[in-house]
Coordinates of N, CA, C and O in Angstrom, one line a residue:
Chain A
X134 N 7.1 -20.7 -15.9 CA 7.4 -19.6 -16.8 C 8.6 -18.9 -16.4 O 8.6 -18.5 -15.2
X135 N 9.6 -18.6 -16.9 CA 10.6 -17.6 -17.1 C 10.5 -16.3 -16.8 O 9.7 -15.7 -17.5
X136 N 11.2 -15.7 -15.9 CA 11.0 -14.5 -15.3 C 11.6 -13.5 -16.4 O 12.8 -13.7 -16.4
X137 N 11.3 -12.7 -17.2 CA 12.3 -12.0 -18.3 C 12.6 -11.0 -17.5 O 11.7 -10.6 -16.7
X138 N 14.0 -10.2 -17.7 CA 14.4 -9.2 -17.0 C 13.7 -7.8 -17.1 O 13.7 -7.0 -16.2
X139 N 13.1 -7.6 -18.3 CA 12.2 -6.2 -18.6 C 11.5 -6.6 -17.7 O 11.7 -6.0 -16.7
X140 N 10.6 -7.8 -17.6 CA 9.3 -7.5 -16.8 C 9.7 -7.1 -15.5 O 9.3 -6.1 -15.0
X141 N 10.4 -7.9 -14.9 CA 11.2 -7.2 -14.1 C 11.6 -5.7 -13.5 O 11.3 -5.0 -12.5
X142 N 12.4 -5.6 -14.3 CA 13.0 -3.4 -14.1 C 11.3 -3.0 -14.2 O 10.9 -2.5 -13.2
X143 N 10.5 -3.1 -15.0 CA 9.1 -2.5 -15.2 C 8.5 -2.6 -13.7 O 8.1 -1.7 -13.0
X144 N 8.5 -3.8 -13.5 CA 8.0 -4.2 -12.0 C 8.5 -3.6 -11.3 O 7.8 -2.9 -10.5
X145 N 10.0 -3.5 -11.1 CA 10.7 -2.0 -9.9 C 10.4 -0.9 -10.1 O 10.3 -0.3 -9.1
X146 N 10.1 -0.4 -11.1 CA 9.9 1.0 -11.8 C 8.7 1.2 -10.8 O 8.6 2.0 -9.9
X147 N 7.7 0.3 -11.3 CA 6.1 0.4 -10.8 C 6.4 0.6 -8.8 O 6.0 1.4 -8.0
X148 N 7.2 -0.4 -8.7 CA 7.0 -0.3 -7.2 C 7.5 1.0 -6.5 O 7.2 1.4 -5.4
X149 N 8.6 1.5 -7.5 CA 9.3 2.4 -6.9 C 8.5 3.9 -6.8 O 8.7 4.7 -5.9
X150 N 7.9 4.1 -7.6 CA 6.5 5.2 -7.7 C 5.4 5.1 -6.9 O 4.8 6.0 -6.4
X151 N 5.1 3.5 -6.7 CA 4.3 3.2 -5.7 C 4.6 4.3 -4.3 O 4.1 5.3 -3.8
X152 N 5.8 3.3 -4.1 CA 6.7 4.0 -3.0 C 6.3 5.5 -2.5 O 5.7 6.0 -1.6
X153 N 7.1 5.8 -3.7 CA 7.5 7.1 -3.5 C 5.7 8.1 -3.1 O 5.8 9.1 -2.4
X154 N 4.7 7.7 -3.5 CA 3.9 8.1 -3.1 C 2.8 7.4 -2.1 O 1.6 7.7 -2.1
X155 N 3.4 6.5 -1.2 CA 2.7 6.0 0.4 C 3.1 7.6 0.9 O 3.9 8.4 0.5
X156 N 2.0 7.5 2.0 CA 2.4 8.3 3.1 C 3.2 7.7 4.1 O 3.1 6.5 4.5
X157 N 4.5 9.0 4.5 CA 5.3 8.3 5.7 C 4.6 7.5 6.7 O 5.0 6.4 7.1
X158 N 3.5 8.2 7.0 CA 3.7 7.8 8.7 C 2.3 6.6 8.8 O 2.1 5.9 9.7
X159 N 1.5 6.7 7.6 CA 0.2 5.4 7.5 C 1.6 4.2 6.8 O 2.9 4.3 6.8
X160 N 0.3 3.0 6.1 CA 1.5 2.3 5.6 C 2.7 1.2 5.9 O 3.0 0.2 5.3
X161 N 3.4 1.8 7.3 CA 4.6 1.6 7.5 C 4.5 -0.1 7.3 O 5.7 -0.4 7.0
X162 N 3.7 -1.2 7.4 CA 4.5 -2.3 7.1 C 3.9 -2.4 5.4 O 4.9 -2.8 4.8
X163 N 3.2 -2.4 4.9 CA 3.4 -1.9 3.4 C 4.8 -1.3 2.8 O 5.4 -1.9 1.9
X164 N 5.3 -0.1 3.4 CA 6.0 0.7 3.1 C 7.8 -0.5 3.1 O 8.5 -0.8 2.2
X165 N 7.9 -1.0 4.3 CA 8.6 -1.9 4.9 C 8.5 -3.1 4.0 O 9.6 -3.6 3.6
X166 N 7.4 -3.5 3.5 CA 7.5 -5.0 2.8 C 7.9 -4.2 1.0 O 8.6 -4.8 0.2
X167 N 7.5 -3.2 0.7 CA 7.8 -2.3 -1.1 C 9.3 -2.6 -0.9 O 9.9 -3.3 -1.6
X168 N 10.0 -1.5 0.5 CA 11.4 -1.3 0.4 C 12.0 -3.0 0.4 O 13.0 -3.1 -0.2
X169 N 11.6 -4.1 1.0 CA 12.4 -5.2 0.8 C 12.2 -5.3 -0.7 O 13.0 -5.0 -1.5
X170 N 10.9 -5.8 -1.0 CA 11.1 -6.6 -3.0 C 11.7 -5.2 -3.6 O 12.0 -5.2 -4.8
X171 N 12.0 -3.9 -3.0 CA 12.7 -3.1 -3.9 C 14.0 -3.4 -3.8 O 14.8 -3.4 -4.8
X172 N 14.5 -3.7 -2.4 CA 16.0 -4.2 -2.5 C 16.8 -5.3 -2.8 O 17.9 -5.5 -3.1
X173 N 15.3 -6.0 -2.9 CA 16.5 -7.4 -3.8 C 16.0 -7.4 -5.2 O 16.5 -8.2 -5.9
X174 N 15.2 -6.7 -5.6 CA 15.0 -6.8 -7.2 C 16.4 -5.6 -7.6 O 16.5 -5.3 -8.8
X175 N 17.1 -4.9 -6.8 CA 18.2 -3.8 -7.2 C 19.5 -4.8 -7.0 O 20.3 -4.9 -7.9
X176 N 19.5 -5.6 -5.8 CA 20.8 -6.3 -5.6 C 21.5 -6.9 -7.0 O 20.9 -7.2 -8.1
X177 N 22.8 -7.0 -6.6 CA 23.6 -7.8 -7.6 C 22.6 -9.3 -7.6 O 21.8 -9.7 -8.4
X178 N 23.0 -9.7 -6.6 CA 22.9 -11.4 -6.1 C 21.5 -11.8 -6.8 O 21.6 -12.9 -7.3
X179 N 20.3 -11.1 -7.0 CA 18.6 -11.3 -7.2 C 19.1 -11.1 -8.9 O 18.7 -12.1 -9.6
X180 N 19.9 -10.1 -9.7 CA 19.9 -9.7 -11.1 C 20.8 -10.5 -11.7 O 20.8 -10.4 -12.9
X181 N 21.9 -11.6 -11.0 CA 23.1 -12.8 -11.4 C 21.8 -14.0 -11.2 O 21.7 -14.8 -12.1
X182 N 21.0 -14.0 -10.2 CA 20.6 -15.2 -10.4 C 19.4 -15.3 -11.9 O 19.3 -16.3 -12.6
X183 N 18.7 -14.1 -12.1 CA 17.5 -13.4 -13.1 C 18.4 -14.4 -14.1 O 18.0 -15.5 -14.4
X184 N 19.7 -13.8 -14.6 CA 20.5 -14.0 -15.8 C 20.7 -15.5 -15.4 O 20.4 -16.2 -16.4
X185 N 21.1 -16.3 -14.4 CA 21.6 -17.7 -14.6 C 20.3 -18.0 -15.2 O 20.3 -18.4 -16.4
X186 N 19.1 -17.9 -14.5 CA 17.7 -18.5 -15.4 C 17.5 -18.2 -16.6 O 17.1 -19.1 -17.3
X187 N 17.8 -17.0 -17.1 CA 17.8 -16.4 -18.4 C 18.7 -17.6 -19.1 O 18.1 -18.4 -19.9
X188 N 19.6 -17.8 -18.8 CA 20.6 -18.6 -19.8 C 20.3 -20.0 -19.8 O 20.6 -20.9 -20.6
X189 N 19.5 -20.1 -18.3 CA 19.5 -21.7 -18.4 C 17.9 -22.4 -19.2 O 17.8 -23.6 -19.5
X190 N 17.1 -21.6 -19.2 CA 15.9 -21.1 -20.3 C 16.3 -21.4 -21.8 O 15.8 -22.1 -22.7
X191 N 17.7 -20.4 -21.9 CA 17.5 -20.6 -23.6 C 18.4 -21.4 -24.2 O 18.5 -21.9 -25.3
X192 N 19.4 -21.5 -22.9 CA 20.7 -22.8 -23.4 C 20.5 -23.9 -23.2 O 20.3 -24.8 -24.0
X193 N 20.5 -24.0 -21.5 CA 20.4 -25.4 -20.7 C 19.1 -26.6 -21.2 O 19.2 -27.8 -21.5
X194 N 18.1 -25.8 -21.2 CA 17.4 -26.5 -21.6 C 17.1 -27.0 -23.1 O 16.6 -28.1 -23.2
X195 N 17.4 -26.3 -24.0 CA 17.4 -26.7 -25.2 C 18.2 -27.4 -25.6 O 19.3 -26.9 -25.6
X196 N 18.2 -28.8 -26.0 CA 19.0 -29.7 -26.4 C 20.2 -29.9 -27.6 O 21.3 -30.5 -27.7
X197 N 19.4 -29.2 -28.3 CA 20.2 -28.8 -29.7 C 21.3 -28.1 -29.1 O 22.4 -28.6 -29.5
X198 N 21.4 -27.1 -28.3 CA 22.5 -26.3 -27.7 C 23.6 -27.4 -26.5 O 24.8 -27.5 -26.5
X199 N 22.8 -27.9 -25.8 CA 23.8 -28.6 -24.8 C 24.4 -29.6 -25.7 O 25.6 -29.7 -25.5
X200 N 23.9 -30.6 -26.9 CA 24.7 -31.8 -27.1 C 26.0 -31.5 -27.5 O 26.8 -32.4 -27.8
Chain B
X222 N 11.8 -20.9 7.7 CA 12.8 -19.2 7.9 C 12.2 -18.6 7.8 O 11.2 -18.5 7.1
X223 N 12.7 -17.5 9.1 CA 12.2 -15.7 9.1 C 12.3 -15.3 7.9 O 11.4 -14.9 7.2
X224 N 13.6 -15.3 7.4 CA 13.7 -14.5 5.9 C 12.7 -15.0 5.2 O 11.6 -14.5 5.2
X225 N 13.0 -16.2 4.5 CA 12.1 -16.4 3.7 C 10.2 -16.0 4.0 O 9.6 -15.4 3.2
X226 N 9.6 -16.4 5.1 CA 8.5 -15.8 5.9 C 8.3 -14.4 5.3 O 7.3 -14.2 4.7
X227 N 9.4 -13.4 5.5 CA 9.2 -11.7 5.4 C 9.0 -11.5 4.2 O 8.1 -10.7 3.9
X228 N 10.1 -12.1 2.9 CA 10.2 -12.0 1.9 C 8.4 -12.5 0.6 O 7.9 -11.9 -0.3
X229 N 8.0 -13.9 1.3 CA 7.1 -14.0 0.8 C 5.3 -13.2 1.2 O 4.2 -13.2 0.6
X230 N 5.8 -12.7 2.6 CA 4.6 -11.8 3.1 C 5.1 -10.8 2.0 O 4.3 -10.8 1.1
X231 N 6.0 -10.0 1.8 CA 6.0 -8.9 1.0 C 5.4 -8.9 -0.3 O 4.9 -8.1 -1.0
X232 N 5.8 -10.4 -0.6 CA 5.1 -10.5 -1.9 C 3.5 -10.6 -2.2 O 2.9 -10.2 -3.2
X233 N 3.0 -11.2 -1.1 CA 1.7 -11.3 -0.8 C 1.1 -9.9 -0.5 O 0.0 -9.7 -0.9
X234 N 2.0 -8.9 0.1 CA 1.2 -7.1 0.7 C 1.4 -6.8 -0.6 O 0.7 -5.8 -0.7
X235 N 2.0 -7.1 -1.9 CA 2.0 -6.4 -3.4 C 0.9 -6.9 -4.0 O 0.0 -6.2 -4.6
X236 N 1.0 -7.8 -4.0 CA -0.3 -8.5 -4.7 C -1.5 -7.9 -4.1 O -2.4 -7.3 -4.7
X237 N -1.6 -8.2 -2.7 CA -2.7 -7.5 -2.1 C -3.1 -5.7 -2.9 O -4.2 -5.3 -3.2
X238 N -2.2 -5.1 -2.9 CA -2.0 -3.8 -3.3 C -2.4 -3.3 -4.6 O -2.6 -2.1 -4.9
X239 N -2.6 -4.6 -5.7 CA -2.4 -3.9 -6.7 C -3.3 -3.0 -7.4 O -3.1 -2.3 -8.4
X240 N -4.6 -3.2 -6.4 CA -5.4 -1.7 -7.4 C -5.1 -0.7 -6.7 O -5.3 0.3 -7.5
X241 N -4.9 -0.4 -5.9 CA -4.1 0.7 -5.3 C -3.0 1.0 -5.9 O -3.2 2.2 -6.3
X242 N -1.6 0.4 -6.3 CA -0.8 0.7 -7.1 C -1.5 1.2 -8.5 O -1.0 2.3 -8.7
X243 N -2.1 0.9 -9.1 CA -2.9 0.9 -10.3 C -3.3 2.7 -9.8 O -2.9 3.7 -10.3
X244 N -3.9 2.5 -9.0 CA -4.1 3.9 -8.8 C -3.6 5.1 -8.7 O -4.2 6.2 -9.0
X245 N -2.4 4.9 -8.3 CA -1.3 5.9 -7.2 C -0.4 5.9 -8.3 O -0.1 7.1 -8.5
X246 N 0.3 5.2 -9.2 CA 1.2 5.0 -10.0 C 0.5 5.0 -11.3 O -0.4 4.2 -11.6
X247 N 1.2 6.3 -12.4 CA 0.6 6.2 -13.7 C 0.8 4.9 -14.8 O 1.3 4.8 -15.9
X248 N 0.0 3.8 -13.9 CA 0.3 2.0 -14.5 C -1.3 2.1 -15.1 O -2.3 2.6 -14.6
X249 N -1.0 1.3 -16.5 CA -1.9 0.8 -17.4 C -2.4 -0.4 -16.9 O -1.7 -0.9 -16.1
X250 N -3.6 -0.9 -17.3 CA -3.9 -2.3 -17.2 C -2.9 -3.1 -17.3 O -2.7 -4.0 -16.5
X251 N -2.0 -2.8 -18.5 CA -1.3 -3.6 -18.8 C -0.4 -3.9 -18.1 O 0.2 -5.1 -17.9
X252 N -0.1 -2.9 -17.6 CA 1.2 -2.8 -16.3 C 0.9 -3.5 -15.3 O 1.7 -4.2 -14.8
X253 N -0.6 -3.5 -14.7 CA -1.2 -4.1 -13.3 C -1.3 -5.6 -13.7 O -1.3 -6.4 -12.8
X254 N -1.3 -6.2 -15.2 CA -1.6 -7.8 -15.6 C 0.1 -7.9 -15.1 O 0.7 -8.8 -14.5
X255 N 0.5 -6.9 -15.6 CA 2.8 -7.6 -15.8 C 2.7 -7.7 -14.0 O 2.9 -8.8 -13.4
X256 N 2.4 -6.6 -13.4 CA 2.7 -6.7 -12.1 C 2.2 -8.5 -11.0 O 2.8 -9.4 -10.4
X257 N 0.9 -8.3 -11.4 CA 0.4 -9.7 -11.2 C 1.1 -10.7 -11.5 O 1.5 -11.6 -10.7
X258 N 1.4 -10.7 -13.5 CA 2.1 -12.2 -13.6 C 3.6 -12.6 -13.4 O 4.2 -13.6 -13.6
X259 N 4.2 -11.2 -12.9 CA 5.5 -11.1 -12.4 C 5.5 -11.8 -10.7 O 6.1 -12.8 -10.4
X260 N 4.6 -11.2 -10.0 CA 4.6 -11.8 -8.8 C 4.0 -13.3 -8.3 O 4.5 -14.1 -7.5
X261 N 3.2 -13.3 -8.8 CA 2.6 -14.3 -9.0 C 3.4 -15.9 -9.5 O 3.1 -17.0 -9.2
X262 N 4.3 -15.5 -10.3 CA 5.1 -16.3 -10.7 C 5.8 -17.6 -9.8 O 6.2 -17.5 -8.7
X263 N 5.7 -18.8 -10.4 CA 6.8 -19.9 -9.2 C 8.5 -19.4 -9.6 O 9.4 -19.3 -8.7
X264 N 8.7 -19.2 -10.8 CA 9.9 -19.2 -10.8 C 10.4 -18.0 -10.2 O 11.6 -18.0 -9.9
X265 N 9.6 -16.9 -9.8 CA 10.2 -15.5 -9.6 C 10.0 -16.2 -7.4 O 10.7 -15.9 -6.6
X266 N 9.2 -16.8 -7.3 CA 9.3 -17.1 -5.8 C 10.2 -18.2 -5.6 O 10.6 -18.5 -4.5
X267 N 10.4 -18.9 -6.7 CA 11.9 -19.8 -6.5 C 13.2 -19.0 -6.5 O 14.1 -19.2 -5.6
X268 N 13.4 -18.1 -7.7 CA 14.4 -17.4 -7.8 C 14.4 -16.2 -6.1 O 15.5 -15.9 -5.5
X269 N 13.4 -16.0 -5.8 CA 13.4 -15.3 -4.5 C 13.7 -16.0 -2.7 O 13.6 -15.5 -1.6
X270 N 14.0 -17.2 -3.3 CA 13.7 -18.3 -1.9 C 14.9 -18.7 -2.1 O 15.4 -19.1 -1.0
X271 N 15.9 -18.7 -3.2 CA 17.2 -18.8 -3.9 C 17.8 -17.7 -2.7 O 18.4 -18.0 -1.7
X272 N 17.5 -16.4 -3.3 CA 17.7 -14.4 -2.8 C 17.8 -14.9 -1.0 O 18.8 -15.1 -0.2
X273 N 17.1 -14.9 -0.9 CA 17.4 -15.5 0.6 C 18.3 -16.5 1.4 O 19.1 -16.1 2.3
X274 N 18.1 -17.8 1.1 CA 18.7 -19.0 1.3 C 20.5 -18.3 0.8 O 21.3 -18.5 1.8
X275 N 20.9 -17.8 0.1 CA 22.3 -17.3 0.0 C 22.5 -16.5 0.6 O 23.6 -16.6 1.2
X276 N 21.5 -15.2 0.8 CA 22.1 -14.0 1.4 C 22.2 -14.3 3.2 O 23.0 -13.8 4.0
X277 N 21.2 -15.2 3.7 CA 21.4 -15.3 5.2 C 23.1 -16.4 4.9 O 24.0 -16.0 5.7
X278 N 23.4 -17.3 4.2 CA 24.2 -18.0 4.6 C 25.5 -17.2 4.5 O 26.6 -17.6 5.0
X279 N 25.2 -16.0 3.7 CA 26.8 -15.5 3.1 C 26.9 -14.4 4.6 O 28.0 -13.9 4.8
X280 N 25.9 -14.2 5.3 CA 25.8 -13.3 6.3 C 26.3 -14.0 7.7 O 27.1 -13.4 8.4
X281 N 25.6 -15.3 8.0 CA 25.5 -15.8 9.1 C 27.3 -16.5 8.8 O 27.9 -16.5 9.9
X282 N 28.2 -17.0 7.5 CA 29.3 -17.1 7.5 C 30.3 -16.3 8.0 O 31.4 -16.5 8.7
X283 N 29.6 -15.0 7.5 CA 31.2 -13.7 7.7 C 31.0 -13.6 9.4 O 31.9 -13.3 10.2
X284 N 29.2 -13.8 9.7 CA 29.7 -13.2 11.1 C 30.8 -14.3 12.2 O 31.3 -13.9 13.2

């Protein structure tokens, strides 16, 4: 299955509220593992590759489009 | 890989989490099924094993 970008930003959204309400000082490798999938679901490099799938989903694979 | 190792434990402490998130975060059922079938995903842990495998090589290059 195809990762679609809404589900996506929805899923950072969710984590980032998560976040924002751990306690500092319990947590901490919880807190540590949210901020990593929060930093690469923000990166350029994680949202260029989202879109090469996106295109290769609706172009690459469909035949009618590549011949 | 370490990276990859960290990156997929994080994904596993989310999943682990998610009635907790459900809890703590004003998320619907519906939100807690997207959260699951978002992570849970092969292509979202291929596309994330991708996130790594580039970002150490573009790191371990410059240094």
């Amino acid at each position: 299955m195809p990762v679609r970008k809404e589900d996506a930003t929805r899923a950072l959204e969710l984590l980032e509220q998560y976040h924002r309400r751990l306690n500092t000082t319990e947590d901490a490798q919880l807190r540590a593992s949210i901020e990593r999938v929060i930093k690469i679901f923000k990166s350029k490099l994680f949202n260029a590759l989202l879109d090469i799938q996106e295109f290769y989903e609706v172009t690459l694979i469909d035949e009618n489009k590549t011949a | 890989q370490a990276r990859d190792d960290a990156t997929s434990a994080a994904v596993s402490a989310i999943l682990d989490s998610l009635e907790e998130i459900q809890c703590l975060t004003d998320c619907t059922e519906r939100d807690r099924e997207l959260l699951q079938s978002v992570f849970e995903d092969d292509t979202l842990h291929s596309l994330l094993e991708l996130y790594d495998h580039i970002n150490s090589r573009s790191l371990s290059s410059s240094a």
